[in-house]
XYZ file of C-alpha atoms in Angstrom:
390
model
C 0.034 -0.286 0.180
C 1.111 3.580 -1.330
C 1.955 5.740 1.759
C -0.074 9.157 2.496
C 3.663 11.073 1.871
C 4.275 8.737 -1.533
C 0.427 9.829 -3.043
C 0.671 13.434 -2.468
C 4.564 13.900 -4.314
C 2.885 12.524 -7.180
C -0.715 14.918 -6.788
C 1.955 17.476 -6.579
C 4.117 16.075 -9.611
C 1.263 15.875 -11.383
C 0.189 19.400 -10.884
C 3.464 20.549 -12.417
C 3.513 18.545 -15.062
C -0.110 19.573 -16.346
C 1.085 23.176 -16.037
C 4.171 22.493 -18.288
C 1.280 20.670 -20.709
C -0.957 23.900 -20.434
C 2.055 25.726 -20.959
C 2.758 24.231 -24.084
C 5.673 22.261 -23.069
C 6.345 18.350 -24.551
C 5.404 15.980 -22.023
C 7.260 12.429 -21.564
C 9.340 9.892 -19.508
C 12.361 10.692 -17.569
C 14.755 10.160 -14.603
C 15.544 12.332 -12.014
C 18.934 14.080 -12.381
C 21.044 13.090 -9.004
C 20.637 15.351 -7.085
C 23.268 15.956 -4.288
C 21.915 15.258 -0.373
C 20.917 18.342 2.006
C 24.215 19.874 3.882
C 22.600 21.935 5.798
C 25.158 24.190 8.391
C 24.527 22.868 12.475
C 24.242 26.442 13.796
C 22.503 27.158 17.262
C 19.578 28.915 17.025
C 18.133 31.808 18.880
C 15.367 31.080 21.414
C 11.790 31.096 19.833
C 9.068 33.662 20.504
C 7.007 31.733 22.315
C 3.311 30.404 21.157
C 6.010 29.516 18.742
C 5.418 26.155 16.191
C 8.058 23.176 16.340
C 11.078 23.787 13.770
C 10.247 21.716 10.793
C 12.278 18.106 10.937
C 13.607 15.917 8.785
C 14.374 17.945 5.598
C 14.134 15.502 2.470
C 15.181 16.011 -1.202
C 12.260 14.923 -3.376
C 13.572 14.729 -6.786
C 10.350 16.486 -8.738
C 8.216 13.932 -10.683
C 8.048 16.295 -13.271
C 8.231 15.945 -17.382
C 10.687 15.931 -19.630
C 11.793 18.993 -22.793
C 11.486 21.735 -20.356
C 14.229 24.204 -20.217
C 13.213 24.904 -16.535
C 15.372 23.393 -13.938
C 13.116 22.505 -10.986
C 13.874 21.663 -6.994
C 11.455 19.553 -4.892
C 11.833 19.170 -0.569
C 9.585 17.424 1.435
C 9.296 17.195 5.133
C 7.776 16.128 8.718
C 4.972 18.196 9.915
C 5.400 20.755 12.344
C 3.349 20.768 16.226
C 2.357 23.507 17.460
C -0.670 24.288 20.122
C -3.023 26.055 18.012
C -2.473 23.893 14.947
C -0.358 24.563 12.182
C -1.738 26.256 9.197
C 1.052 26.196 6.329
C 5.134 26.479 5.492
C 6.360 29.219 4.106
C 10.067 28.454 1.962
C 12.805 30.819 1.559
C 15.798 31.333 -1.355
C 18.412 32.516 -1.495
C 18.889 35.364 -4.471
C 21.261 38.396 -4.832
C 18.649 40.634 -2.791
C 18.464 38.703 0.299
C 16.476 35.587 1.404
C 12.556 35.759 -0.552
C 10.057 33.728 -0.042
C 10.031 31.275 -2.785
C 6.800 29.920 -1.755
C 4.077 28.608 1.061
C 1.874 25.485 1.753
C -0.406 24.046 3.725
C 1.575 20.212 2.588
C 4.643 18.979 3.545
C 6.247 18.835 0.365
C 6.330 21.114 -2.617
C 7.270 21.212 -6.420
C 9.672 24.827 -7.713
C 10.409 26.006 -10.870
C 11.526 28.379 -13.186
C 14.749 28.103 -11.601
C 17.940 27.756 -14.528
C 19.102 23.649 -14.699
C 21.857 22.743 -13.013
C 22.368 25.130 -10.986
C 22.694 25.289 -7.396
C 20.311 27.016 -5.178
C 20.102 27.395 -1.239
C 16.684 27.516 0.411
C 15.095 26.944 4.037
C 11.690 26.631 5.881
C 9.190 28.103 8.443
C 5.818 26.689 10.058
C 3.329 29.542 10.278
C 0.381 28.796 13.161
C -3.072 30.146 13.001
C -2.305 32.967 15.678
C 0.464 34.282 12.892
C 3.677 33.294 14.827
C 6.770 32.226 12.737
C 8.925 28.355 13.815
C 12.672 28.557 14.180
C 14.191 28.228 10.224
C 14.975 24.627 9.486
C 18.573 24.634 8.297
C 19.756 26.301 6.003
C 19.446 23.973 2.380
C 21.671 23.467 -0.834
C 20.888 21.688 -3.900
C 20.626 21.920 -7.382
C 17.822 22.645 -9.833
C 16.864 18.702 -11.454
C 14.820 17.887 -14.169
C 14.281 18.909 -17.717
C 16.673 19.847 -20.889
C 20.379 21.059 -21.487
C 20.601 23.440 -24.137
C 23.235 25.294 -25.177
C 21.426 28.347 -26.565
C 22.713 30.675 -29.246
C 23.915 33.403 -28.871
C 25.747 31.716 -25.527
C 24.382 33.658 -22.296
C 26.484 35.802 -20.285
C 28.182 35.040 -16.885
C 26.419 32.602 -14.501
C 28.826 30.838 -12.536
C 28.795 32.208 -9.052
C 31.556 33.232 -6.542
C 32.978 29.914 -4.933
C 31.398 29.718 -1.311
C 33.058 31.799 1.740
C 35.538 30.116 3.913
C 37.757 30.247 6.690
C 35.189 32.171 9.207
C 36.960 32.728 12.609
C 37.165 36.444 14.865
C 39.101 38.216 17.040
C 39.940 40.471 13.852
C 39.532 43.392 15.107
C 40.348 44.191 19.119
C 38.367 47.397 19.940
C 34.845 46.573 18.756
C 31.860 46.810 20.828
C 29.779 44.092 19.144
C 29.932 41.233 17.118
C 33.500 40.873 14.334
C 34.391 38.412 12.515
C 37.008 38.261 8.929
C 36.840 34.938 6.140
C 39.449 34.101 3.077
C 37.975 36.134 0.149
C 36.179 34.096 -2.819
C 36.567 33.588 -6.075
C 35.462 34.719 -9.306
C 35.658 34.110 -12.859
C 34.732 38.252 -13.943
C 35.453 39.470 -9.866
C 33.358 38.891 -6.721
C 31.243 42.109 -6.151
C 30.828 41.827 -2.839
C 29.806 39.891 0.432
C 26.148 39.962 1.870
C 26.072 39.743 6.135
C 23.265 37.323 6.837
C 22.046 36.768 10.930
C 20.771 34.293 12.479
C 17.169 34.728 14.669
C 14.253 32.900 15.982
C 12.156 33.281 12.633
C 14.673 33.356 9.340
C 17.752 34.626 8.724
C 18.327 38.761 8.701
C 20.822 40.364 6.040
C 22.511 42.497 8.710
C 25.136 44.261 5.879
C 27.129 44.084 3.211
C 30.592 44.766 2.789
C 33.199 44.809 0.253
C 36.014 43.797 2.558
C 36.506 40.296 3.656
C 35.404 41.126 7.540
C 31.974 42.377 9.239
C 31.406 44.305 12.554
C 27.842 44.836 14.120
C 27.056 46.463 16.961
C 24.282 47.667 19.359
C 23.736 43.757 20.050
C 23.559 42.473 23.837
C 27.204 42.941 25.340
C 28.025 39.042 26.423
C 25.249 37.173 23.845
C 25.915 34.896 21.752
C 24.858 36.066 16.934
C 25.217 33.172 14.572
C 25.806 34.852 10.722
C 26.826 32.998 7.943
C 28.119 34.958 4.584
C 27.616 35.176 0.886
C 29.412 36.271 -1.422
C 28.012 37.739 -4.989
C 29.681 38.409 -8.144
C 29.317 41.527 -10.837
C 26.576 39.703 -12.650
C 24.463 38.704 -9.334
C 25.546 35.622 -8.845
C 24.957 34.254 -5.718
C 28.018 32.355 -3.662
C 26.361 29.133 -2.039
C 26.594 30.407 2.049
C 29.517 29.736 4.293
C 29.115 27.514 6.643
C 28.021 29.700 9.861
C 29.965 31.247 12.253
C 29.191 31.314 16.038
C 30.390 34.654 17.860
C 29.870 36.245 21.213
C 29.597 40.250 21.668
C 32.242 42.413 23.572
C 32.208 45.298 25.394
C 34.984 46.788 23.776
C 37.468 48.643 25.319
C 36.876 51.754 27.310
C 37.088 55.351 25.869
C 39.029 57.166 28.196
C 37.565 60.769 29.104
C 39.746 63.203 31.032
C 39.235 65.928 33.087
C 41.544 68.671 30.996
C 44.066 70.234 33.426
C 42.659 73.614 34.629
C 45.860 76.939 32.775
C 45.823 79.143 35.671
C 47.729 82.733 34.141
C 48.335 85.002 36.910
C 46.844 87.810 37.665
C 48.278 91.283 35.484
C 49.708 88.505 32.906
C 49.025 89.101 29.214
C 46.921 87.364 27.382
C 48.971 84.913 24.972
C 48.409 85.466 21.255
C 46.128 82.284 19.695
C 48.419 80.340 17.464
C 48.480 81.907 13.313
C 47.698 78.337 13.142
C 45.379 76.783 15.911
C 45.445 73.027 16.840
C 42.691 71.549 18.347
C 43.245 67.569 17.416
C 45.504 65.874 19.159
C 47.364 61.907 17.159
C 49.101 59.225 18.854
C 50.614 56.756 15.857
C 52.529 53.969 16.786
C 52.895 50.870 14.405
C 54.459 47.294 14.467
C 56.471 45.951 11.569
C 57.231 42.884 9.566
C 58.291 41.908 6.566
C 55.786 43.508 3.823
C 53.265 44.250 6.772
C 52.385 46.340 9.554
C 49.901 47.273 12.486
C 49.099 50.977 13.455
C 47.107 52.419 16.529
C 46.321 55.709 15.724
C 44.626 57.856 19.122
C 42.798 61.172 17.853
C 42.357 63.692 21.484
C 40.283 66.863 21.170
C 42.647 69.108 22.527
C 39.840 72.353 21.526
C 37.106 73.666 24.572
C 33.957 72.249 22.475
C 33.156 68.389 21.037
C 33.997 66.752 18.153
C 30.360 65.825 16.003
C 31.689 63.603 12.993
C 35.182 63.211 11.970
C 37.657 62.076 9.069
C 41.207 61.920 10.210
C 43.212 62.243 6.777
C 47.241 61.089 6.211
C 49.399 59.855 3.323
C 51.284 57.006 3.293
C 55.190 58.024 2.736
C 54.940 55.112 -0.225
C 52.311 54.339 -2.371
C 53.237 50.725 -1.505
C 51.732 51.129 1.668
C 48.496 50.085 1.549
C 46.243 49.058 3.856
C 44.317 45.785 4.768
C 41.949 45.586 7.226
C 41.024 48.172 10.308
C 38.536 48.942 12.478
C 36.854 51.493 14.996
C 36.363 53.734 11.323
C 35.476 53.035 8.199
C 38.643 53.131 6.673
C 39.455 54.108 3.286
C 42.491 54.442 0.817
C 42.626 55.760 -2.945
C 45.448 54.951 -5.455
C 47.531 56.549 -4.547
C 49.208 56.917 -0.533
C 46.251 58.748 0.666
C 44.218 57.588 3.439
C 40.979 58.862 4.614
C 39.655 57.391 8.299
C 35.745 57.583 9.637
C 34.166 58.619 11.957
C 31.579 55.113 13.268
C 28.251 55.625 14.597
C 29.166 54.989 18.488
C 32.323 56.766 18.176
C 31.365 60.187 16.026
C 31.789 62.564 18.779
C 34.832 63.510 21.074
C 33.998 65.288 23.477
C 36.733 68.469 25.001
C 39.892 66.440 26.484
C 38.357 63.157 24.995
C 40.010 60.298 22.824
C 39.533 57.967 20.195
C 41.458 55.033 19.236
C 41.416 53.181 16.025
C 43.602 50.809 13.819
C 44.619 49.643 11.242
C 47.214 46.277 9.533
C 48.803 47.566 5.755
C 51.366 46.344 3.531
C 54.559 46.946 2.358
C 56.927 46.481 0.084
C 59.735 47.953 2.263
C 58.975 51.805 2.770
C 57.355 51.814 5.737
C 58.154 54.921 8.519
C 54.592 56.278 9.362
C 52.848 59.468 8.209
C 54.859 62.818 8.632
C 51.313 64.451 9.634
C 47.757 64.451 10.269
C 44.848 66.344 9.791
C 40.795 66.826 11.233
C 38.370 67.918 9.335
C 40.600 69.498 7.592
C 42.323 71.155 10.120
C 45.787 69.759 10.977
C 46.438 68.145 14.189
C 49.299 68.215 16.880
C 50.714 65.090 16.599
C 52.085 62.936 20.907
């Protein structure tokens, strides 16, 4: 006797076959192309919202029983039912795109067949359950699977770039030591045309939330609960909007960061009757202390900016130039670092350190490579005004 799951799956396949037949695509029997087994990434899930259904269990790839002769690719998924105190009303399936995770389909059953995909392309999905009170379950582990069934077509002319970047790898934390929040780095992806950037997603109780994009291989997120653990994945995107398979997840702890010293300025008392000193022709309301450690072809620099004026500095950009154009910043922290094709460098404030009170300091830093010349910068300016060197 056939199981209910089997009969439901045949019904889903028959519906897709009917849709293809109505669209004029030729029908005929064809064995499904073998698909890779789902490789869910183990990642701790945040606490589910109260009253939420359980995560859909036992997710499997179910080869879609659709007719041959179509140039589309298909993915079939099936799973066991979730449980809930008021009753599960349905399921939502999300697919990763260049614009993030988008809802691909909904169903009241535990099987789906999704068409309109590129034959042979690998896609990433996750599934959540919904209940009658509108609660959403924690997401399933990510499912990476190849679209199958259909004809392999040799189009003319050859279409544009369809090759995704390689999977981001080597995620590790403790690479930015002065950030109040989470921070981690990874090894760059490769691509046949070029990687345009990376999208970063954080695991929540109901799905994967897009939390930022980067052109570099490090990420920082603030405004989190200190000492809580957070789980992230990274996706590479190329110049044609092809997306990579997500990285393996990394779980990292939100740290408090280093405290910013706020010493009180020493009072300056002039003897009675003494004339007031004339102001300097170019008053300096900032002071910069720069220290670096150099090795081989690299260096690490720490930079402290002190407000020596009497009013707060609200929003700042520090500028300086390396002695050699061969010195290139490879990673920075506690500021938004930029460097053009020459040796000019700019570091702008982040949201959490945008104001420097009178007498207070902000500490920032970076790693850089060099080609033999690695002397410290000769001068610094803050918001266009020169700074004294400590």
